[in-house]
Amino acid sequence: MVKIAFQSPFAHKDEPKKEAAEALVAEQDPEVATHSREGSSGRCLLTLLGLAFILAGVVVGGACIYKHFMPKNKMLRGQMCYVGEDSQNQAAEPYFLPIAEEADIRETDNIAIIDVPVPKFSDSDPAAIVHDFDRLLTAYLDLHLGNCYVIPLNTSIVMPPRNLIDFFAKLATGSYLPQTYLVREEMIVTEEIDNVSGLGIFIHQLCIGKKTFRLQRREKLIGLQKRSAEKCHIIRHFENVFIVETKFCQQ
Ligand SMILES: *[C@@H]1O[C@H](CO)[C@@H](O)[C@H](O)[C@H]1NC(C)=O
Ligand SMILES: *[C@@H]1O[C@H](CO)[C@@H](O)[C@H](O)[C@H]1NC(C)=O
């Protein structure tokens, strides 16, 4: 059976060998006839094998699709508040402004993807932030401007993935007091990055098709301060027990 199956496509391809192959088939025909029972059980086995392959394909394919389209981890949600400043009225009671976040933190990939939705009571921009602990890079996608900003990951601000997961868990159970303080940082937009493929798969996914710029912390640029002409945007976010106000200024 198996021999015939191998040789018949061979015979179609190769004309001179066709006759020989046919002779071989003819020769083996009686054998096949006498072994027709074995043959049918063989076919049955092949069919089963085929079905098993198809089934395996469906299972593997399904798993791949699931892996691709379902979030690996459930989204973690957290909210913290900071004391707002009322410059007009010094005697006013302190009031708290909320910052909410949704985070997808994957320990296996060493990555934290944080969504900052449109803030309810503040002038900051909604954003998507990727902290890549393998590449040691942070990327901010300002969803208001549609621009991406990349800077080395500041490990003294951003908790590592395991600690971030624990922190969000504490926020969810309310065992952490969500009233905190604000840390300000100021960034200068420097050069544009033309090709984001060298920045790791996650930042690539975030920034592909967006105008992407490198950032530099303000304190490193003393002497280059022409603040009046600058356009600045802010994103308020947290990846530690305090809120960070990141200000991006275009020179
Ligand atoms: C990290 O952030 C802290 C607090 O804003 C700042 O003092 C420090 O200079 C930053 N480190 C780097 C390497 O940018
Ligand atoms: C971007 O860079 C990668 C390698 O880092 C390269 O393979 C790719 O062709 C580049 N794409 C463009 C559009 O230059």
Short mmCIF file of C-alpha atoms and ligand atoms in Angstrom, two decimals:
data_model
loop_
_atom_site.label_atom_id
_atom_site.label_comp_id
_atom_site.label_asym_id
_atom_site.label_seq_id
_atom_site.Cartn_x
_atom_site.Cartn_y
_atom_site.Cartn_z
CA MET A 1 0.00 0.00 0.00
CA VAL A 2 2.55 2.50 1.13
CA LYS A 3 4.91 1.67 -1.72
CA ILE A 4 2.18 2.35 -4.30
CA ALA A 5 1.25 5.65 -2.72
CA PHE A 6 4.85 6.74 -2.95
CA GLN A 7 5.38 5.65 -6.48
CA SER A 8 2.33 6.85 -8.33
CA PRO A 9 3.14 10.62 -8.07
CA PHE A 10 6.68 9.68 -9.07
CA ALA A 11 5.33 8.01 -12.20
CA HIS A 12 3.42 11.15 -13.25
CA LYS A 13 6.48 13.33 -12.92
CA ASP A 14 8.98 11.14 -14.64
CA GLU A 15 7.91 9.88 -18.10
CA PRO A 16 10.62 7.25 -18.77
CA LYS A 17 10.01 5.64 -15.40
CA LYS A 18 6.25 5.62 -15.88
CA GLU A 19 6.11 2.24 -17.51
CA ALA A 20 8.32 0.67 -14.92
CA ALA A 21 6.19 2.15 -12.17
CA GLU A 22 3.02 0.90 -13.83
CA ALA A 23 4.55 -2.55 -14.11
CA LEU A 24 5.35 -2.39 -10.44
CA VAL A 25 1.81 -1.37 -9.65
CA ALA A 26 0.45 -4.21 -11.79
CA GLU A 27 2.80 -6.59 -10.14
CA GLN A 28 1.66 -5.56 -6.74
CA ASP A 29 -2.03 -5.43 -7.58
CA PRO A 30 -2.78 -9.02 -6.58
CA GLU A 31 -0.96 -8.46 -3.35
CA VAL A 32 -3.09 -5.44 -2.65
CA ALA A 33 -6.21 -7.42 -3.46
CA THR A 34 -5.28 -10.20 -1.09
CA HIS A 35 -4.47 -7.70 1.60
CA SER A 36 -7.57 -5.58 1.09
CA ARG A 37 -8.63 -6.08 4.70
CA GLU A 38 -5.28 -4.89 5.96
CA GLY A 39 -5.52 -2.12 3.39
CA SER A 40 -8.84 -0.85 4.67
CA SER A 41 -7.68 -0.99 8.26
CA GLY A 42 -4.59 0.90 7.11
CA ARG A 43 -6.78 3.51 5.45
CA CYS A 44 -8.80 3.73 8.60
CA LEU A 45 -5.62 4.28 10.58
CA LEU A 46 -4.50 6.95 8.11
CA THR A 47 -7.87 8.67 8.33
CA LEU A 48 -7.67 8.62 12.10
CA LEU A 49 -4.13 9.95 11.95
CA GLY A 50 -5.31 12.70 9.61
CA LEU A 51 -8.15 13.57 11.94
CA ALA A 52 -5.74 13.63 14.86
CA PHE A 53 -3.51 16.03 12.93
CA ILE A 54 -6.44 18.29 12.09
CA LEU A 55 -7.59 18.22 15.71
CA ALA A 56 -4.09 19.03 16.95
CA GLY A 57 -3.96 21.86 14.43
CA VAL A 58 -7.27 23.24 15.66
CA VAL A 59 -6.14 23.03 19.29
CA VAL A 60 -2.75 24.65 18.66
CA GLY A 61 -4.30 27.26 16.36
CA GLY A 62 -6.97 28.04 18.93
CA ALA A 63 -4.36 28.39 21.65
CA CYS A 64 -2.33 30.76 19.45
CA ILE A 65 -5.37 32.87 18.64
CA TYR A 66 -6.32 32.93 22.31
CA LYS A 67 -2.78 33.96 23.26
CA HIS A 68 -2.80 36.72 20.66
CA PHE A 69 -6.18 38.24 21.22
CA MET A 70 -6.85 37.69 24.90
CA PRO A 71 -4.91 39.64 27.49
CA LYS A 72 -2.40 37.33 29.13
CA ASN A 73 -3.05 38.80 32.52
CA LYS A 74 -6.21 40.38 33.70
CA MET A 75 -6.13 44.15 33.68
CA LEU A 76 -5.23 45.60 37.05
CA ARG A 77 -7.00 48.76 38.08
CA GLY A 78 -5.93 51.32 40.61
CA GLN A 79 -6.62 54.86 41.66
CA MET A 80 -4.64 57.27 43.78
CA CYS A 81 -5.25 60.87 44.76
CA TYR A 82 -2.92 63.79 45.20
CA VAL A 83 -3.44 67.12 46.89
CA GLY A 84 -4.48 69.71 44.36
CA GLU A 85 -3.05 73.20 44.51
CA ASP A 86 -5.31 76.18 44.53
CA SER A 87 -2.99 79.11 43.91
CA GLN A 88 -5.78 81.69 44.06
CA ASN A 89 -6.97 80.76 47.50
CA GLN A 90 -4.18 79.95 49.95
CA ALA A 91 -6.59 79.39 52.82
CA ALA A 92 -8.72 76.83 51.00
CA GLU A 93 -9.09 73.33 52.34
CA PRO A 94 -6.82 70.81 50.63
CA TYR A 95 -8.64 68.77 48.02
CA PHE A 96 -7.70 65.53 46.36
CA LEU A 97 -7.56 64.88 42.65
CA PRO A 98 -7.82 61.29 41.43
CA ILE A 99 -5.55 59.59 38.90
CA ALA A 100 -6.84 56.24 37.64
CA GLU A 101 -4.83 53.61 35.81
CA GLU A 102 -5.32 50.28 34.11
CA ALA A 103 -2.25 48.09 33.96
CA ASP A 104 -1.25 44.96 32.10
CA ILE A 105 1.85 43.72 33.90
CA ARG A 106 3.64 40.63 32.55
CA GLU A 107 6.39 39.24 34.71
CA THR A 108 7.44 36.70 32.07
CA ASP A 109 8.02 39.47 29.51
CA ASN A 110 9.40 41.88 32.09
CA ILE A 111 6.97 44.51 30.91
CA ALA A 112 4.37 46.88 32.33
CA ILE A 113 1.79 48.43 30.02
CA ILE A 114 -0.16 51.20 31.74
CA ASP A 115 -3.20 53.02 30.43
CA VAL A 116 -4.04 56.41 31.82
CA PRO A 117 -7.61 57.20 30.71
CA VAL A 118 -8.82 60.77 30.16
CA PRO A 119 -8.45 62.30 33.63
CA LYS A 120 -11.71 63.51 35.14
CA PHE A 121 -10.55 66.65 36.92
CA SER A 122 -7.25 67.63 35.47
CA ASP A 123 -5.45 69.19 32.57
CA SER A 124 -3.21 66.21 31.89
CA ASP A 125 -3.36 64.10 28.73
CA PRO A 126 -4.60 60.52 28.49
CA ALA A 127 -1.72 58.19 27.73
CA ALA A 128 -0.47 54.67 27.22
CA ILE A 129 2.86 53.95 28.86
CA VAL A 130 5.19 50.98 28.31
CA HIS A 131 7.96 50.21 30.79
CA ASP A 132 10.28 47.64 29.23
CA PHE A 133 12.54 46.22 31.96
CA ASP A 134 14.57 44.12 29.50
CA ARG A 135 15.39 47.05 27.24
CA LEU A 136 15.40 49.51 30.16
CA LEU A 137 13.25 51.94 28.22
CA THR A 138 10.03 53.78 28.90
CA ALA A 139 7.73 54.96 26.13
CA TYR A 140 4.85 57.39 26.61
CA LEU A 141 2.16 57.58 23.96
CA ASP A 142 0.34 60.87 24.45
CA LEU A 143 -3.15 59.97 23.22
CA HIS A 144 -4.13 63.62 22.91
CA LEU A 145 -1.22 64.54 20.61
CA GLY A 146 -0.77 61.08 19.10
CA ASN A 147 3.00 61.28 19.65
CA CYS A 148 5.36 58.79 21.25
CA TYR A 149 8.20 59.74 23.60
CA VAL A 150 11.04 57.44 24.58
CA ILE A 151 13.45 57.77 27.51
CA PRO A 152 15.65 55.38 29.55
CA LEU A 153 13.63 53.67 32.28
CA ASN A 154 14.09 55.39 35.62
CA THR A 155 14.35 52.48 38.04
CA SER A 156 14.20 54.79 41.05
CA ILE A 157 10.65 55.77 40.01
CA VAL A 158 9.23 52.66 38.33
CA MET A 159 8.68 49.59 40.52
CA PRO A 160 9.69 46.26 38.96
CA PRO A 161 6.79 44.12 37.61
CA ARG A 162 6.36 41.83 40.67
CA ASN A 163 6.21 44.79 43.07
CA LEU A 164 3.85 46.68 40.74
CA ILE A 165 1.47 43.72 40.66
CA ASP A 166 1.52 43.57 44.47
CA PHE A 167 0.99 47.31 44.64
CA PHE A 168 -2.06 47.22 42.36
CA ALA A 169 -3.41 44.31 44.40
CA LYS A 170 -3.10 46.45 47.53
CA LEU A 171 -4.83 49.36 45.80
CA ALA A 172 -7.66 47.02 44.78
CA THR A 173 -8.24 45.72 48.31
CA GLY A 174 -7.98 49.19 49.78
CA SER A 175 -5.21 48.15 52.16
CA TYR A 176 -3.05 50.95 50.83
CA LEU A 177 -4.06 54.51 51.56
CA PRO A 178 -4.54 55.97 48.08
CA GLN A 179 -3.76 59.57 49.07
CA THR A 180 -0.30 60.51 48.08
CA TYR A 181 2.01 63.24 46.87
CA LEU A 182 3.09 64.52 43.49
CA VAL A 183 6.61 64.37 42.01
CA ARG A 184 7.28 66.65 39.08
CA GLU A 185 9.68 65.95 36.28
CA GLU A 186 10.33 67.92 33.16
CA MET A 187 11.45 66.51 29.85
CA ILE A 188 12.73 68.15 26.71
CA VAL A 189 11.74 66.66 23.40
CA THR A 190 14.95 66.12 21.45
CA GLU A 191 15.51 64.23 18.20
CA GLU A 192 12.90 62.33 16.25
CA ILE A 193 13.32 58.54 16.01
CA ASP A 194 12.62 57.39 12.45
CA ASN A 195 12.73 53.67 13.03
CA VAL A 196 11.16 52.24 16.19
CA SER A 197 11.97 48.61 15.39
CA GLY A 198 15.13 48.72 17.47
CA LEU A 199 13.22 49.58 20.65
CA GLY A 200 11.79 46.15 21.46
CA ILE A 201 8.53 44.55 20.40
CA PHE A 202 6.31 46.29 22.98
CA ILE A 203 7.49 49.85 22.32
CA HIS A 204 7.45 49.04 18.61
CA GLN A 205 3.78 48.01 18.93
CA LEU A 206 2.98 51.17 20.89
CA CYS A 207 4.80 53.65 18.67
CA ILE A 208 4.63 52.20 15.16
CA GLY A 209 3.03 54.73 12.81
CA LYS A 210 3.31 57.56 15.38
CA LYS A 211 5.76 60.42 15.41
CA THR A 212 8.33 59.26 17.96
CA PHE A 213 10.81 61.43 19.82
CA ARG A 214 13.61 60.97 22.29
CA LEU A 215 13.33 62.75 25.62
CA GLN A 216 15.93 64.19 27.92
CA ARG A 217 15.49 65.27 31.54
CA ARG A 218 15.47 69.04 31.96
CA GLU A 219 18.23 69.26 34.60
CA LYS A 220 20.76 67.98 32.09
CA LEU A 221 20.15 70.93 29.81
CA ILE A 222 21.01 73.90 32.01
CA GLY A 223 21.69 76.97 29.95
CA LEU A 224 19.33 76.02 27.15
CA GLN A 225 16.18 77.28 28.79
CA LYS A 226 13.90 79.33 26.60
CA ARG A 227 10.77 78.41 28.43
CA SER A 228 8.49 81.16 27.19
CA ALA A 229 8.44 79.86 23.61
CA GLU A 230 7.80 76.27 24.62
CA LYS A 231 4.73 74.16 24.14
CA CYS A 232 4.32 71.73 27.00
CA HIS A 233 1.99 68.84 27.73
CA ILE A 234 1.69 66.89 30.93
CA ILE A 235 0.83 63.31 31.77
CA ARG A 236 0.12 62.41 35.40
CA HIS A 237 0.63 58.76 36.19
CA PHE A 238 1.90 56.41 38.88
CA GLU A 239 4.11 53.32 38.92
CA ASN A 240 5.09 53.65 42.56
CA VAL A 241 3.48 54.92 45.78
CA PHE A 242 3.51 58.51 44.50
CA ILE A 243 2.14 60.26 41.45
CA VAL A 244 4.51 61.56 38.80
CA GLU A 245 3.72 64.59 36.70
CA THR A 246 5.75 64.25 33.54
CA LYS A 247 5.95 67.45 31.54
CA PHE A 248 7.02 67.22 27.91
CA CYS A 249 8.26 70.42 26.37
CA GLN A 250 8.89 70.99 22.71
CA GLN A 251 11.59 73.53 22.08
C1 LIG B 1 14.83 59.37 38.27
O1 LIG B 1 13.81 60.15 38.87
C2 LIG B 1 14.23 60.84 40.01
C3 LIG B 1 13.01 61.55 40.60
O2 LIG B 1 12.35 62.33 39.64
C4 LIG B 1 15.32 61.84 39.64
O3 LIG B 1 15.77 62.53 40.80
C5 LIG B 1 16.48 61.08 38.98
O4 LIG B 1 17.44 62.02 38.51
C6 LIG B 1 15.98 60.25 37.82
N1 LIG B 1 17.05 59.42 37.33
C7 LIG B 1 17.40 59.39 36.04
C8 LIG B 1 18.51 58.47 35.70
O5 LIG B 1 16.84 60.07 35.19
C1 LIG B 2 14.38 49.57 10.91
O1 LIG B 2 15.46 48.93 11.58
C2 LIG B 2 15.47 47.52 11.47
C3 LIG B 2 16.64 47.00 12.26
O2 LIG B 2 16.80 47.68 13.45
C4 LIG B 2 15.56 47.12 10.00
O3 LIG B 2 15.50 45.72 9.88
C5 LIG B 2 14.41 47.75 9.22
O4 LIG B 2 14.55 47.46 7.84
C6 LIG B 2 14.38 49.25 9.43
N1 LIG B 2 13.20 49.79 8.77
C7 LIG B 2 13.23 50.91 8.05
C8 LIG B 2 11.93 51.35 7.46
O5 LIG B 2 14.24 51.56 7.90
#
